[in-house]
Short mmCIF file of C-alpha atoms in Angstrom, two decimals:
data_model
loop_
_atom_site.label_atom_id
_atom_site.label_comp_id
_atom_site.label_asym_id
_atom_site.label_seq_id
_atom_site.Cartn_x
_atom_site.Cartn_y
_atom_site.Cartn_z
CA MET A 1 33.01 13.41 23.27
CA ARG A 2 29.82 13.89 24.04
CA ALA A 3 26.11 11.68 22.44
CA LEU A 4 22.91 11.27 23.04
CA ILE A 5 21.83 8.60 21.29
CA ILE A 6 17.64 8.20 21.59
CA GLY A 7 16.27 4.61 21.01
CA ALA A 8 19.91 3.94 22.77
CA THR A 9 18.76 -0.04 22.99
CA GLY A 10 17.34 -1.12 20.11
CA GLY A 11 19.32 -2.95 17.61
CA ILE A 12 21.02 0.06 15.78
CA GLY A 13 20.72 2.18 18.51
CA SER A 14 22.66 0.36 21.16
CA SER A 15 25.35 -0.40 19.13
CA ILE A 16 26.20 3.06 18.07
CA PHE A 17 26.05 3.10 22.11
CA ALA A 18 28.20 1.06 22.75
CA GLN A 19 30.38 1.15 19.43
CA LEU A 20 30.94 5.63 21.55
CA GLN A 21 31.21 4.20 24.72
CA GLY A 22 34.06 1.88 24.06
CA ASP A 23 36.28 4.85 21.85
CA GLY A 24 35.89 6.80 25.74
CA TRP A 25 32.61 9.03 24.22
CA ASP A 26 30.81 10.49 27.38
CA VAL A 27 26.91 8.42 26.19
CA THR A 28 23.58 8.84 26.65
CA GLY A 29 20.42 7.03 25.68
CA LEU A 30 16.85 7.00 25.85
CA SER A 31 15.12 5.51 25.00
CA ARG A 32 12.06 3.08 25.94
CA SER A 33 12.06 0.58 27.48
CA VAL A 34 14.04 1.85 29.81
CA ASP A 35 13.15 5.31 30.11
CA GLY A 36 9.91 5.04 29.56
CA PHE A 37 10.72 7.91 26.56
CA ASP A 38 7.83 7.03 24.30
CA VAL A 39 8.90 8.90 20.69
CA ALA A 40 5.02 8.84 20.16
CA ASN A 41 3.64 10.30 23.28
CA ALA A 42 4.57 13.84 22.66
CA ALA A 43 4.70 14.56 26.86
CA SER A 44 7.33 12.01 26.93
CA VAL A 45 9.42 13.54 24.99
CA GLU A 46 9.46 17.27 25.78
CA ARG A 47 9.97 15.46 29.56
CA GLY A 48 13.31 13.74 28.24
CA MET A 49 14.55 16.38 26.32
CA ALA A 50 13.78 18.52 29.14
CA MET A 51 16.36 16.62 31.20
CA GLN A 52 18.62 17.14 29.62
CA THR A 53 21.88 19.54 28.51
CA GLY A 54 24.06 19.98 26.17
CA PRO A 55 26.27 20.19 24.14
CA PHE A 56 26.38 17.58 22.43
CA ASP A 57 28.55 16.59 19.71
CA LEU A 58 25.87 14.35 18.53
CA ILE A 59 22.35 13.13 18.51
CA PHE A 60 21.41 10.58 16.74
CA VAL A 61 17.74 9.83 16.58
CA ALA A 62 18.09 5.25 15.86
CA VAL A 63 13.40 4.84 15.91
CA GLY A 64 11.37 3.60 14.28
CA ILE A 65 8.90 1.07 12.76
CA LEU A 66 7.58 -1.32 9.42
CA ALA A 67 4.02 -1.17 10.14
CA PRO A 68 2.37 -1.02 13.89
CA LEU A 69 2.25 -4.93 16.44
CA TRP A 70 -0.81 -5.25 15.02
CA GLY A 71 -0.27 -4.89 11.07
CA THR A 72 2.32 -5.61 8.93
CA PRO A 73 3.23 -2.83 6.00
CA GLU A 74 0.54 -2.32 2.71
CA LYS A 75 1.37 -3.97 -0.27
CA SER A 76 -1.25 -1.84 -1.71
CA LEU A 77 -2.77 1.74 -1.47
CA SER A 78 -6.64 -1.09 -1.20
CA ALA A 79 -4.33 -2.05 2.08
CA ILE A 80 -4.36 1.14 4.48
CA LYS A 81 -5.42 1.38 7.28
CA PRO A 82 -5.88 5.38 8.59
CA GLU A 83 -5.04 3.40 12.59
CA ASP A 84 -2.07 2.03 11.26
CA MET A 85 -0.47 5.08 8.80
CA ALA A 86 -1.25 7.20 11.69
CA ARG A 87 1.87 5.46 14.66
CA VAL A 88 4.50 4.35 11.72
CA PHE A 89 4.23 8.41 11.27
CA ALA A 90 3.66 9.63 14.99
CA VAL A 91 6.98 6.91 15.81
CA ASN A 92 8.78 7.97 12.27
CA THR A 93 7.83 11.54 11.23
CA ILE A 94 6.60 13.33 14.83
CA GLY A 95 8.45 11.52 17.03
CA PRO A 96 11.51 12.60 15.49
CA ALA A 97 10.56 16.50 14.66
CA LEU A 98 9.57 16.67 18.37
CA ILE A 99 13.41 15.66 19.56
CA MET A 100 14.85 17.61 16.99
CA ARG A 101 13.17 20.95 18.43
CA HIS A 102 15.29 20.74 21.02
CA ALA A 103 18.37 20.50 19.17
CA ALA A 104 19.83 24.79 19.26
CA ARG A 105 19.49 23.90 22.75
CA LEU A 106 21.88 20.94 22.62
CA LEU A 107 23.86 20.94 20.32
CA PRO A 108 27.22 23.16 20.46
CA LYS A 109 26.74 27.27 18.75
CA ASP A 110 30.86 27.45 18.94
CA LYS A 111 32.24 23.67 16.76
CA ARG A 112 31.04 20.95 14.66
CA GLY A 113 28.33 19.49 16.17
CA VAL A 114 25.72 16.78 14.19
CA LEU A 115 22.30 15.59 14.42
CA ALA A 116 21.98 12.84 12.95
CA THR A 117 18.54 10.15 12.14
CA LEU A 118 17.77 6.71 10.51
CA SER A 119 15.55 6.68 7.19
CA ALA A 120 15.43 4.72 5.21
CA ARG A 121 16.19 4.97 0.87
CA VAL A 122 12.01 3.35 0.58
CA GLY A 123 12.13 6.30 1.48
CA SER A 124 13.19 8.11 -1.40
CA ILE A 125 10.75 9.20 -3.46
CA GLY A 126 13.43 9.25 -7.33
CA ASP A 127 14.03 5.82 -5.53
CA ASN A 128 10.63 4.07 -5.77
CA ASN A 129 9.67 1.96 -8.41
CA ILE A 130 7.74 -0.90 -7.02
CA GLY A 131 5.19 1.42 -4.65
CA GLY A 132 3.27 -1.08 -2.20
CA TRP A 133 5.37 -0.11 1.76
CA HIS A 134 2.88 3.21 1.25
CA SER A 135 2.38 3.96 5.76
CA TYR A 136 5.93 3.44 5.85
CA ARG A 137 7.36 5.58 2.48
CA ALA A 138 5.64 7.81 3.18
CA SER A 139 6.54 8.42 6.80
CA LYS A 140 10.42 9.10 5.89
CA ALA A 141 9.84 10.59 3.06
CA ALA A 142 8.03 13.89 5.39
CA LEU A 143 11.00 12.52 7.90
CA ASN A 144 13.50 13.38 5.07
CA GLN A 145 11.51 17.00 4.36
CA ILE A 146 11.30 17.78 8.46
CA VAL A 147 15.99 16.55 8.58
CA ARG A 148 16.54 18.84 5.26
CA GLY A 149 14.30 22.23 7.22
CA ALA A 150 15.90 20.92 10.60
CA ALA A 151 19.13 22.10 8.78
CA ILE A 152 18.87 25.46 7.72
CA GLU A 153 17.33 26.18 10.83
CA LEU A 154 20.29 25.30 12.66
CA GLY A 155 22.32 26.71 10.65
CA ARG A 156 21.42 29.84 10.95
CA THR A 157 22.32 29.87 14.20
CA HIS A 158 25.06 26.65 14.23
CA LYS A 159 27.07 27.49 11.48
CA GLN A 160 28.89 24.06 11.97
CA SER A 161 26.45 22.57 12.52
CA VAL A 162 25.33 19.28 10.27
CA CYS A 163 22.14 17.27 10.04
CA VAL A 164 21.63 14.52 8.37
CA ALA A 165 19.88 11.63 7.42
CA LEU A 166 21.16 8.32 6.58
CA HIS A 167 20.17 5.15 5.35
CA PRO A 168 22.02 2.22 7.47
CA GLY A 169 21.20 -0.61 5.31
CA THR A 170 18.88 -4.04 6.03
CA VAL A 171 20.15 -4.89 8.91
CA GLU A 172 19.89 -8.10 11.12
CA THR A 173 17.32 -7.42 13.59
CA SER A 174 13.85 -7.67 15.08
CA PHE A 175 12.63 -4.60 13.34
CA THR A 176 13.34 -6.73 9.31
CA GLU A 177 13.96 -10.29 9.75
CA ASN A 178 9.74 -11.03 8.47
CA TYR A 179 10.62 -8.58 5.25
CA ALA A 180 14.40 -8.70 4.84
CA GLY A 181 13.76 -11.17 1.63
CA ARG A 182 16.66 -11.91 -0.41
CA HIS A 183 18.37 -7.96 0.24
CA LYS A 184 21.54 -9.07 1.91
CA THR A 185 21.67 -8.13 5.30
CA VAL A 186 24.25 -6.58 7.95
CA PRO A 187 24.95 -7.06 11.80
CA ALA A 188 23.87 -3.61 13.33
CA ASN A 189 27.10 -3.53 15.72
CA GLU A 190 28.92 -3.34 11.83
CA ALA A 191 26.16 -0.60 10.25
CA ALA A 192 26.95 0.94 13.16
CA SER A 193 30.16 1.75 12.33
CA ASN A 194 29.56 2.36 8.51
CA LEU A 195 27.24 5.29 10.00
CA LEU A 196 29.71 6.38 12.29
CA THR A 197 32.39 6.47 10.50
CA VAL A 198 30.66 8.40 8.05
CA ILE A 199 29.22 11.00 10.17
CA LYS A 200 32.78 11.47 11.42
CA GLY A 201 33.59 12.95 8.09
CA LEU A 202 30.78 15.06 7.42
CA THR A 203 31.32 18.33 6.91
CA PRO A 204 28.68 21.66 7.06
CA GLU A 205 27.98 21.48 3.45
CA GLN A 206 26.99 18.74 4.20
CA SER A 207 23.73 19.04 5.90
CA GLY A 208 20.66 19.01 4.94
CA GLY A 209 20.77 15.46 2.81
CA PHE A 210 19.80 11.40 2.75
CA TYR A 211 23.33 9.71 3.24
CA ASP A 212 23.81 5.57 3.00
CA TYR A 213 25.35 3.21 4.70
CA ALA A 214 28.29 4.23 2.84
CA GLY A 215 28.53 8.56 2.30
CA GLN A 216 26.71 7.76 -0.95
CA GLU A 217 24.17 11.08 -1.27
CA ILE A 218 20.55 9.22 -1.92
CA VAL A 219 18.24 10.80 -4.51
CA TRP A 220 15.04 12.61 -2.42
#
């Protein structure tokens, strides 16, 4: 079994990498810190993805930011800054979309292959009852739409493919440490284990869906 993990040095990405490798998978990792793979740079994504040779049984995209390093998630519409919103969309939405352009080439056509992308429950429009975090929410909602479209396209040529957006829960990483508040958090290795269990159980009929760490479907 072969896997490609993008964002392989982050909290969840590194745990997914380690657990799959421990289970005997042949795992390839890409990250900005090690490989210079910058999802916010189209040329970097094209260069890094073009170097990959499939088929991969799993492509896992574990990239994302809550806000630029110089900013914080907005608490109100008046706090929106165009340059900050553009950066969040570049990493959370456009980068994964550019990666997905290569999915048809890298996933197997004659057997099950999974393309899974980290999303977030706050990207659910139907579940939004408190507002705020506008750029992050909108970027994840847009990502969910990209996943849905990618699943439809893949389904035409890769009949056994599964393409999904996944919510890992609130994970104990540097990504969330300043924002978890009273939300229950789980260690990255536990979140990774939960997600891998969900991935293992998904069927092609569930492709194009949005699921949490327990395998429950999340409203769009």
